[in-house]
Amino acid sequence: MVALQLDSLLVALMIAALLLLLTAVLPWILSVASSKSRVVKEELVEVVKCLKCDYESVRKYEKGDYVGKVVGSCPNDKGSLVVKAIYVERYTQTK
Amino acid sequence: MDGSNEIASYLIVLLFLASFLMNFTDIPQRIQMQRFSSFVRKRLYALEELEADTRRKAIAYMSSVGIKEPSKVLEGFIDNFFLIRPVDIEPTDIIKRLKHLIRVREGSVRDYVRTVLSEADRSIQYSVESVLEVVSALRLLNKLIRHYLELGLKYNNWILVMQLAMQIPEVVEVAKAYAGSIDAFSSGIPIGDSVGPLVAKMLVGWGEPTRELSEGTDLYEVEIDKRKVYVIKASGPGSNVGWPGEALERLVREYDGEIERIITVDAALKLESEESGEVAYGAGAAIGDPGPEKIAMERVASEHSIPLDAVVVKMSEAEALSPLSKKIYEGALRAYDTVLKIIREKVREGGTVVVIGVGNTVGVR
């Protein structure tokens, strides 16, 4: 086995270079390690509401619908069902 | 001298040389400028791709609503219809002049769209206008970024290039939001900025307007807990913001100032530490127009000494332009409760209050 002979100055320089390298990549390591939630699925949904009773439900958005549009009748009392809101539902996953 | 000492000596010399180059020459700045300009250039390509994609979507949408030669219509719009702001060194009647110029520009845009889409419904015409404005805004954004990048490189202005590199991630986010809004405008989906009209629509129980107060701005009349409530919002469901200031002015004058309170509801830009969808209330006119509509509200309220309340839903600029998210929708529900609370607590029974749902009414009838 060959013994590697290094003097203390060279060792110090190598340690300094290593520390410099670590300082340079530290922000990147931290950003990768930090837990961030990312959006895995997006879905456009609409809230429909009965004008007579408290019936309200969330369903998939249908093309051409807008807030205030009458889209059918209430399953409870046959009152008019209107679109109350349209929004994007985002499903996220934490890394 | 053994081998390791020799390497150490070389390294020390190299260190001194590097230190000299770094401290006493422009080389680091030039290297940084190259790095930053390459960073900006990459994002600029992404922005240009975004613009091309938005153009394709705009052309497809215009074609679907029956516009012949949509690319010609698009090209005829982009780079035209600019607005030169009025002289502000002499501020007398500046609002009057600004209002006039804004109306002239809007009239020209409307006429331009009408000539190619005369048969279509007004809400479709409004949406086509918004789609054209979005593509035009993206074009301007790209031109500005390229302008500053080339200017920085031309004059070796590394500070300019560096500033651009620092700001470009934010610009890309806004551009993405603009690009995303084109889907909302063409499909008629509410965006974050639609919270004001959404709250207004909730207040009127999804009823129909009584009449049009000013062009593209409707008036609704309802009674809430024995208080007469006039609700003003832009005519939907096309992309439209209406003229809420002018409409309020007309309404208050019609009733000779016999209004107890005016409540404005709008989207407001959040600070980074704030949560999207947070609701806050205060005094003043919650409206983000260039001036004329806001000042009309302030003037008519102060002229008749009517308290002016503002209810805002906080969101980022990107969220304001993107399709409505669940968080913002929940914020709209809270804003609706806040408006009801103000009406119940600050307006006496039998009194009259005006609520204005400020913002783009796309997707909200």
Coordinates of C-alpha atoms in Angstrom, one line a residue:
Chain A
M1 CA 0.0 0.0 0.0
V2 CA 1.3 3.4 -1.0
A3 CA 0.9 6.1 1.7
L4 CA -0.3 9.4 0.3
Q5 CA 1.9 12.2 1.7
L6 CA 0.3 15.6 1.7
D7 CA 1.6 18.6 3.6
S8 CA -0.7 20.6 5.9
L9 CA -0.9 23.7 3.5
L10 CA -2.3 21.5 0.7
V11 CA -4.8 19.9 3.0
A12 CA -5.9 23.3 4.2
L13 CA -6.3 24.5 0.6
M14 CA -8.3 21.4 -0.3
I15 CA -10.6 21.9 2.7
A16 CA -11.1 25.6 1.7
A17 CA -12.0 24.5 -1.9
L18 CA -14.4 21.9 -0.5
L19 CA -16.1 24.5 1.8
L20 CA -16.4 27.0 -1.1
L21 CA -18.0 24.3 -3.3
L22 CA -20.4 23.5 -0.4
T23 CA -21.3 27.1 0.0
A24 CA -22.1 27.3 -3.7
V25 CA -24.4 24.3 -3.8
L26 CA -26.0 24.8 -0.4
P27 CA -28.9 27.0 -1.7
W28 CA -29.7 24.4 -4.3
I29 CA -29.6 21.5 -1.8
L30 CA -31.9 23.5 0.6
S31 CA -34.4 24.3 -2.2
V32 CA -34.5 20.6 -3.2
A33 CA -34.9 19.4 0.4
S34 CA -37.6 21.9 1.4
S35 CA -41.0 20.3 1.2
K36 CA -43.3 22.0 -1.4
S37 CA -46.7 20.9 -2.4
R38 CA -47.3 20.6 -6.1
V39 CA -50.5 20.5 -8.1
V40 CA -51.1 17.0 -9.4
K41 CA -54.6 17.5 -10.9
E42 CA -56.8 20.4 -11.8
E43 CA -60.5 20.1 -12.4
L44 CA -63.1 22.8 -13.3
V45 CA -66.2 22.4 -11.2
E46 CA -69.4 24.4 -10.7
V47 CA -71.6 24.9 -7.6
V48 CA -75.3 24.6 -8.4
K49 CA -77.9 25.9 -6.0
C50 CA -81.7 25.6 -5.7
L51 CA -83.4 29.0 -5.7
K52 CA -86.2 27.6 -3.4
C53 CA -84.5 25.4 -0.8
D54 CA -81.0 25.0 0.6
Y55 CA -80.0 22.3 -1.9
E56 CA -76.4 22.9 -3.2
S57 CA -74.0 20.5 -4.9
V58 CA -70.7 20.6 -6.7
R59 CA -70.4 19.0 -10.1
K60 CA -68.2 18.9 -13.1
Y61 CA -68.3 22.1 -15.2
E62 CA -70.2 21.9 -18.4
K63 CA -69.1 24.0 -21.4
G64 CA -71.3 27.0 -21.9
D65 CA -72.4 27.3 -18.3
Y66 CA -72.0 30.6 -16.5
V67 CA -72.8 32.0 -13.0
G68 CA -76.6 32.8 -12.9
K69 CA -77.5 30.3 -15.6
V70 CA -80.6 28.1 -14.9
V71 CA -79.3 24.5 -15.5
G72 CA -82.2 22.3 -14.4
S73 CA -84.5 21.7 -11.5
C74 CA -83.9 20.7 -7.9
P75 CA -84.1 17.0 -7.0
N76 CA -85.8 18.0 -3.7
D77 CA -88.6 20.4 -4.6
K78 CA -88.3 21.0 -8.4
G79 CA -87.2 24.6 -7.9
S80 CA -84.8 26.2 -10.4
L81 CA -81.2 25.2 -10.2
V82 CA -78.8 28.0 -10.9
V83 CA -75.0 28.0 -11.3
K84 CA -73.7 29.7 -8.1
A85 CA -70.0 29.6 -8.9
I86 CA -67.5 28.1 -11.3
Y87 CA -64.0 27.4 -10.0
V88 CA -60.8 25.3 -10.4
E89 CA -60.4 22.6 -7.8
R90 CA -56.7 21.8 -7.4
Y91 CA -55.5 18.6 -5.9
T92 CA -52.0 18.9 -4.4
Q93 CA -49.3 16.4 -3.2
T94 CA -46.6 17.2 -0.7
K95 CA -43.1 16.1 -1.8
Chain B
M1 CA 11.0 20.8 -2.5
D2 CA 8.7 17.7 -2.6
G3 CA 5.7 17.4 -5.0
S4 CA 2.9 18.5 -2.7
N5 CA 4.7 21.7 -1.8
E6 CA 5.1 22.5 -5.5
I7 CA 1.3 22.0 -6.1
A8 CA 0.6 24.2 -3.1
S9 CA 2.8 27.0 -4.5
Y10 CA 1.1 26.8 -7.8
L11 CA -2.3 27.0 -6.1
I12 CA -1.3 30.1 -4.1
V13 CA 0.0 31.8 -7.2
L14 CA -3.3 30.9 -9.0
L15 CA -5.3 32.2 -6.0
F16 CA -3.4 35.6 -6.1
L17 CA -3.9 35.8 -9.9
A18 CA -7.6 35.0 -9.6
S19 CA -8.0 37.5 -6.7
F20 CA -6.3 40.2 -8.9
L21 CA -8.6 39.5 -11.9
M22 CA -11.7 39.4 -9.7
N23 CA -10.9 42.6 -7.9
F24 CA -9.2 44.9 -10.4
T25 CA -10.8 44.1 -13.7
D26 CA -14.3 44.0 -15.3
I27 CA -14.0 40.3 -16.0
P28 CA -16.4 39.2 -13.2
Q29 CA -19.0 41.6 -14.4
R30 CA -18.7 40.5 -18.0
I31 CA -19.0 36.8 -16.9
Q32 CA -22.0 37.7 -14.8
M33 CA -23.5 39.6 -17.7
Q34 CA -23.1 36.6 -20.0
R35 CA -24.7 34.4 -17.3
F36 CA -27.6 36.8 -16.7
S37 CA -28.2 37.5 -20.4
S38 CA -28.3 33.8 -21.1
F39 CA -30.8 33.4 -18.2
V40 CA -33.0 36.2 -19.6
R41 CA -32.7 34.8 -23.1
K42 CA -34.0 31.4 -22.0
R43 CA -37.0 33.0 -20.3
L44 CA -37.6 35.2 -23.3
Y45 CA -37.8 32.2 -25.6
A46 CA -40.4 30.7 -23.2
L47 CA -42.3 34.0 -23.3
E48 CA -42.2 34.0 -27.0
E49 CA -43.5 30.5 -27.1
L50 CA -46.3 31.5 -24.7
E51 CA -47.2 34.4 -27.0
A52 CA -47.3 32.1 -30.0
D53 CA -49.5 29.6 -28.2
T54 CA -51.8 32.5 -27.1
R55 CA -52.0 33.7 -30.7
R56 CA -53.0 30.2 -31.8
K57 CA -55.7 30.0 -29.2
A58 CA -57.0 33.5 -30.0
I59 CA -57.2 32.7 -33.7
A60 CA -59.0 29.4 -33.0
Y61 CA -61.5 31.3 -30.7
M62 CA -62.1 34.1 -33.2
S63 CA -62.6 31.5 -35.9
S64 CA -65.1 29.6 -33.7
V65 CA -67.3 32.7 -33.2
G66 CA -67.4 33.3 -36.9
I67 CA -64.7 35.9 -37.7
K68 CA -63.3 35.5 -41.2
E69 CA -59.6 35.8 -41.5
P70 CA -58.9 35.9 -37.7
S71 CA -55.1 36.2 -38.1
K72 CA -55.6 39.4 -40.1
V73 CA -57.9 40.8 -37.4
L74 CA -55.3 39.9 -34.8
E75 CA -52.4 41.5 -36.7
G76 CA -54.5 44.6 -37.3
F77 CA -55.1 44.9 -33.5
I78 CA -51.6 44.2 -32.1
D79 CA -49.3 47.2 -32.0
N80 CA -52.3 49.5 -32.6
F81 CA -54.9 51.0 -30.3
F82 CA -52.3 52.5 -27.9
L83 CA -53.2 55.2 -25.5
I84 CA -51.1 58.3 -25.0
R85 CA -51.6 59.5 -21.4
P86 CA -52.7 63.1 -21.0
V87 CA -50.3 65.9 -20.0
D88 CA -49.9 65.7 -16.2
I89 CA -47.5 68.7 -15.8
E90 CA -50.7 70.8 -15.9
P91 CA -53.2 68.7 -13.9
T92 CA -56.3 70.8 -14.3
D93 CA -59.1 68.6 -15.7
I94 CA -56.7 65.7 -16.2
I95 CA -59.4 63.2 -15.1
K96 CA -61.8 64.6 -17.7
R97 CA -59.1 64.3 -20.4
L98 CA -58.1 60.8 -19.3
K99 CA -61.7 59.7 -19.2
H100 CA -62.2 61.1 -22.7
L101 CA -59.1 59.4 -24.1
I102 CA -60.0 56.0 -22.4
R103 CA -63.5 56.3 -23.9
V104 CA -62.2 57.2 -27.4
R105 CA -59.8 54.2 -27.3
E106 CA -62.4 51.8 -26.0
G107 CA -64.8 53.1 -28.7
S108 CA -62.2 52.5 -31.4
V109 CA -61.6 48.9 -30.1
R110 CA -65.4 48.3 -30.0
D111 CA -65.9 49.6 -33.5
Y112 CA -62.9 47.4 -34.8
V113 CA -64.5 44.3 -33.3
R114 CA -68.0 45.3 -34.5
T115 CA -66.8 45.6 -38.1
V116 CA -65.7 41.9 -38.1
L117 CA -68.4 40.6 -35.8
S118 CA -71.5 42.7 -36.3
E119 CA -74.0 39.9 -36.0
A120 CA -72.7 38.4 -32.7
D121 CA -74.1 38.8 -29.3
R122 CA -72.6 41.7 -27.3
S123 CA -71.0 39.4 -24.7
I124 CA -69.1 37.6 -27.4
Q125 CA -67.9 40.9 -28.8
Y126 CA -66.7 41.8 -25.3
S127 CA -64.9 38.5 -25.0
V128 CA -63.2 39.0 -28.4
E129 CA -62.0 42.4 -27.3
S130 CA -60.5 40.8 -24.2
V131 CA -58.8 38.1 -26.1
L132 CA -57.2 40.7 -28.5
E133 CA -56.1 42.7 -25.5
V134 CA -54.4 39.7 -23.9
V135 CA -52.4 38.9 -27.0
S136 CA -51.5 42.5 -27.4
A137 CA -50.3 42.7 -23.8
L138 CA -48.1 39.6 -24.2
R139 CA -46.6 41.1 -27.4
L140 CA -45.8 44.3 -25.6
L141 CA -44.3 42.4 -22.6
N142 CA -42.0 40.4 -24.9
K143 CA -41.0 43.5 -26.8
L144 CA -40.1 45.3 -23.6
I145 CA -38.0 42.5 -22.3
R146 CA -36.2 42.1 -25.6
H147 CA -35.7 45.9 -25.7
Y148 CA -34.0 46.1 -22.2
L149 CA -31.9 43.0 -22.9
E150 CA -30.6 44.3 -26.2
L151 CA -30.1 47.8 -24.6
G152 CA -28.1 46.2 -21.8
L153 CA -25.9 44.2 -24.1
K154 CA -25.4 47.1 -26.5
Y155 CA -24.0 49.4 -23.9
N156 CA -22.5 46.7 -21.6
N157 CA -24.9 47.8 -19.0
W158 CA -24.5 44.8 -16.7
I159 CA -26.7 46.4 -14.0
L160 CA -29.6 46.6 -16.5
V161 CA -29.2 43.0 -17.6
M162 CA -28.9 41.9 -13.9
Q163 CA -32.0 43.8 -12.9
L164 CA -33.8 42.2 -15.8
A165 CA -32.7 38.7 -14.7
M166 CA -33.8 39.4 -11.2
Q167 CA -37.3 40.6 -12.4
I168 CA -37.9 38.2 -15.2
P169 CA -39.3 35.2 -13.1
E170 CA -42.0 37.6 -11.9
V171 CA -42.7 38.8 -15.4
V172 CA -43.0 35.1 -16.6
E173 CA -45.5 34.4 -13.9
V174 CA -47.7 37.4 -15.0
A175 CA -47.3 36.4 -18.6
K176 CA -48.4 32.8 -17.8
A177 CA -51.4 34.3 -16.0
Y178 CA -52.3 36.4 -19.1
A179 CA -51.9 33.4 -21.3
G180 CA -54.1 31.3 -19.0
S181 CA -56.7 34.0 -18.9
I182 CA -57.3 33.6 -22.7
D183 CA -58.9 30.2 -21.9
A184 CA -61.2 31.8 -19.3
F185 CA -62.2 34.6 -21.7
S186 CA -62.9 32.3 -24.6
S187 CA -64.7 29.7 -22.5
G188 CA -66.6 32.2 -20.3
I189 CA -65.1 31.0 -17.0
P190 CA -64.9 33.5 -14.1
I191 CA -61.4 34.7 -13.2
G192 CA -60.1 35.9 -9.8
D193 CA -61.0 39.5 -10.7
S194 CA -64.6 38.4 -11.1
V195 CA -65.1 38.2 -7.3
G196 CA -66.8 41.6 -7.2
P197 CA -69.5 40.7 -9.8
L198 CA -69.8 37.3 -8.2
V199 CA -70.6 38.8 -4.8
A200 CA -73.0 41.2 -6.5
K201 CA -74.8 38.3 -8.2
M202 CA -75.1 36.5 -4.8
L203 CA -76.7 39.6 -3.3
V204 CA -79.4 39.8 -6.0
G205 CA -80.2 36.1 -5.6
W206 CA -79.2 35.4 -9.2
G207 CA -82.0 37.7 -10.5
E208 CA -82.2 39.7 -13.7
P209 CA -81.2 43.3 -13.9
T210 CA -83.8 46.1 -13.7
R211 CA -82.1 48.3 -16.4
E212 CA -78.8 49.4 -17.9
L213 CA -77.4 52.4 -16.1
S214 CA -74.6 53.1 -18.4
E215 CA -73.1 51.2 -21.3
G216 CA -72.4 47.6 -20.3
T217 CA -73.3 48.3 -16.6
D218 CA -76.5 46.9 -15.1
L219 CA -78.6 47.9 -12.1
Y220 CA -80.4 45.4 -9.9
E221 CA -82.9 46.2 -7.1
V222 CA -83.4 43.9 -4.2
E223 CA -84.6 44.2 -0.6
I224 CA -82.4 42.7 2.2
D225 CA -83.7 42.7 5.7
K226 CA -86.1 45.7 5.0
R227 CA -83.3 47.7 3.4
K228 CA -83.5 48.8 -0.2
V229 CA -80.3 47.6 -2.0
Y230 CA -79.2 48.8 -5.4
V231 CA -76.6 46.6 -6.9
I232 CA -74.4 47.7 -9.8
K233 CA -72.3 45.3 -11.8
A234 CA -71.0 45.0 -15.4
S235 CA -73.3 43.2 -17.8
G236 CA -72.2 39.6 -18.2
P237 CA -71.5 36.9 -18.9
G238 CA -69.0 38.2 -21.5
S239 CA -65.6 39.7 -20.5
N240 CA -66.6 43.2 -19.4
V241 CA -65.8 45.6 -16.6
G242 CA -68.4 48.3 -17.4
W243 CA -68.4 51.9 -16.1
P244 CA -69.2 51.5 -12.4
G245 CA -68.1 55.0 -11.5
E246 CA -70.3 56.7 -14.1
A247 CA -73.2 54.3 -13.2
L248 CA -73.0 55.2 -9.5
E249 CA -72.8 58.9 -10.3
R250 CA -76.0 58.6 -12.4
L251 CA -77.8 56.6 -9.7
V252 CA -77.0 58.9 -6.8
R253 CA -78.0 61.9 -8.9
E254 CA -81.3 60.2 -9.8
Y255 CA -82.1 59.7 -6.2
D256 CA -80.8 63.2 -5.3
G257 CA -78.2 61.8 -2.9
E258 CA -80.8 59.9 -0.8
I259 CA -78.4 57.0 -0.3
E260 CA -77.2 56.0 3.1
R261 CA -74.1 54.0 2.2
I262 CA -72.1 52.9 -0.8
I263 CA -70.2 49.6 -0.6
T264 CA -67.6 48.6 -3.2
V265 CA -66.5 45.0 -3.5
D266 CA -63.4 44.1 -5.5
A267 CA -60.3 41.9 -5.8
A268 CA -57.1 43.4 -4.2
L269 CA -53.5 42.5 -4.6
K270 CA -52.2 40.6 -1.6
L271 CA -48.8 40.9 0.0
E272 CA -46.7 37.8 -0.1
S273 CA -47.3 37.2 3.6
E274 CA -51.1 37.2 3.1
E275 CA -53.2 34.2 2.2
S276 CA -55.2 34.2 -1.0
G277 CA -58.9 34.7 -0.4
E278 CA -58.5 36.7 2.8
V279 CA -61.2 39.3 3.1
A280 CA -60.7 42.8 4.6
Y281 CA -62.9 45.9 4.7
G282 CA -62.2 49.6 5.1
A283 CA -63.1 53.0 3.7
G284 CA -62.8 54.2 0.2
A285 CA -63.5 53.1 -3.3
A286 CA -62.3 49.6 -4.0
I287 CA -61.6 49.8 -7.7
G288 CA -58.3 49.5 -9.7
D289 CA -59.0 51.6 -12.7
P290 CA -56.6 54.3 -14.1
G291 CA -58.6 57.0 -12.3
P292 CA -61.8 58.3 -13.9
E293 CA -64.2 55.6 -12.4
K294 CA -62.6 55.7 -9.0
I295 CA -62.7 59.5 -8.8
A296 CA -66.3 59.5 -10.0
M297 CA -67.2 57.3 -7.0
E298 CA -65.2 59.4 -4.5
R299 CA -66.6 62.7 -5.9
V300 CA -70.3 61.7 -5.8
A301 CA -69.9 60.1 -2.3
S302 CA -68.2 63.2 -0.9
E303 CA -70.6 65.6 -2.6
H304 CA -73.5 64.0 -0.9
S305 CA -71.6 63.0 2.3
I306 CA -72.4 59.3 1.7
P307 CA -70.0 56.9 3.6
L308 CA -68.0 54.8 1.2
D309 CA -67.0 51.3 2.3
A310 CA -64.6 48.9 0.6
V311 CA -64.6 45.2 0.9
V312 CA -61.7 43.4 -0.8
V313 CA -60.7 39.8 -1.5
K314 CA -56.9 39.4 -1.5
M315 CA -55.2 37.6 -4.3
S316 CA -52.0 37.7 -6.4
E317 CA -51.8 39.3 -9.8
A318 CA -51.6 35.9 -11.4
E319 CA -54.7 34.7 -9.5
A320 CA -56.6 37.8 -10.5
L321 CA -56.1 36.8 -14.2
S322 CA -56.4 33.0 -13.8
P323 CA -59.7 31.0 -13.6
L324 CA -61.3 31.4 -10.2
S325 CA -59.7 29.1 -7.6
K326 CA -61.5 27.4 -4.7
K327 CA -59.7 29.7 -2.2
I328 CA -60.8 32.8 -4.0
Y329 CA -64.4 31.4 -4.3
E330 CA -64.4 30.9 -0.5
G331 CA -63.1 34.4 -0.1
A332 CA -66.1 35.6 -2.2
L333 CA -68.5 33.8 0.2
R334 CA -66.8 35.6 3.1
A335 CA -67.0 38.9 1.3
Y336 CA -70.7 38.4 0.7
D337 CA -71.2 37.8 4.5
T338 CA -69.2 40.9 5.2
V339 CA -71.3 43.0 2.9
L340 CA -74.5 41.6 4.5
K341 CA -73.1 42.5 7.9
I342 CA -72.3 46.1 6.9
I343 CA -75.8 46.4 5.4
R344 CA -77.4 45.1 8.6
E345 CA -75.3 47.0 11.1
K346 CA -74.7 50.3 9.3
V347 CA -77.9 50.9 7.3
R348 CA -81.1 51.5 9.2
E349 CA -84.3 49.6 8.3
G350 CA -86.1 51.3 5.4
G351 CA -82.8 52.9 4.3
T352 CA -81.1 52.7 0.9
V353 CA -77.7 51.3 0.1
V354 CA -75.7 50.9 -3.1
V355 CA -73.4 47.9 -3.6
I356 CA -71.0 47.8 -6.5
G357 CA -69.4 44.6 -7.7
V358 CA -66.3 45.9 -9.3
G359 CA -64.2 43.7 -11.7
N360 CA -64.4 41.7 -14.8
T361 CA -67.7 39.9 -15.1
V362 CA -66.5 37.1 -17.4
G363 CA -68.6 34.0 -16.7
V364 CA -70.9 35.8 -14.4
R365 CA -74.3 36.8 -15.9

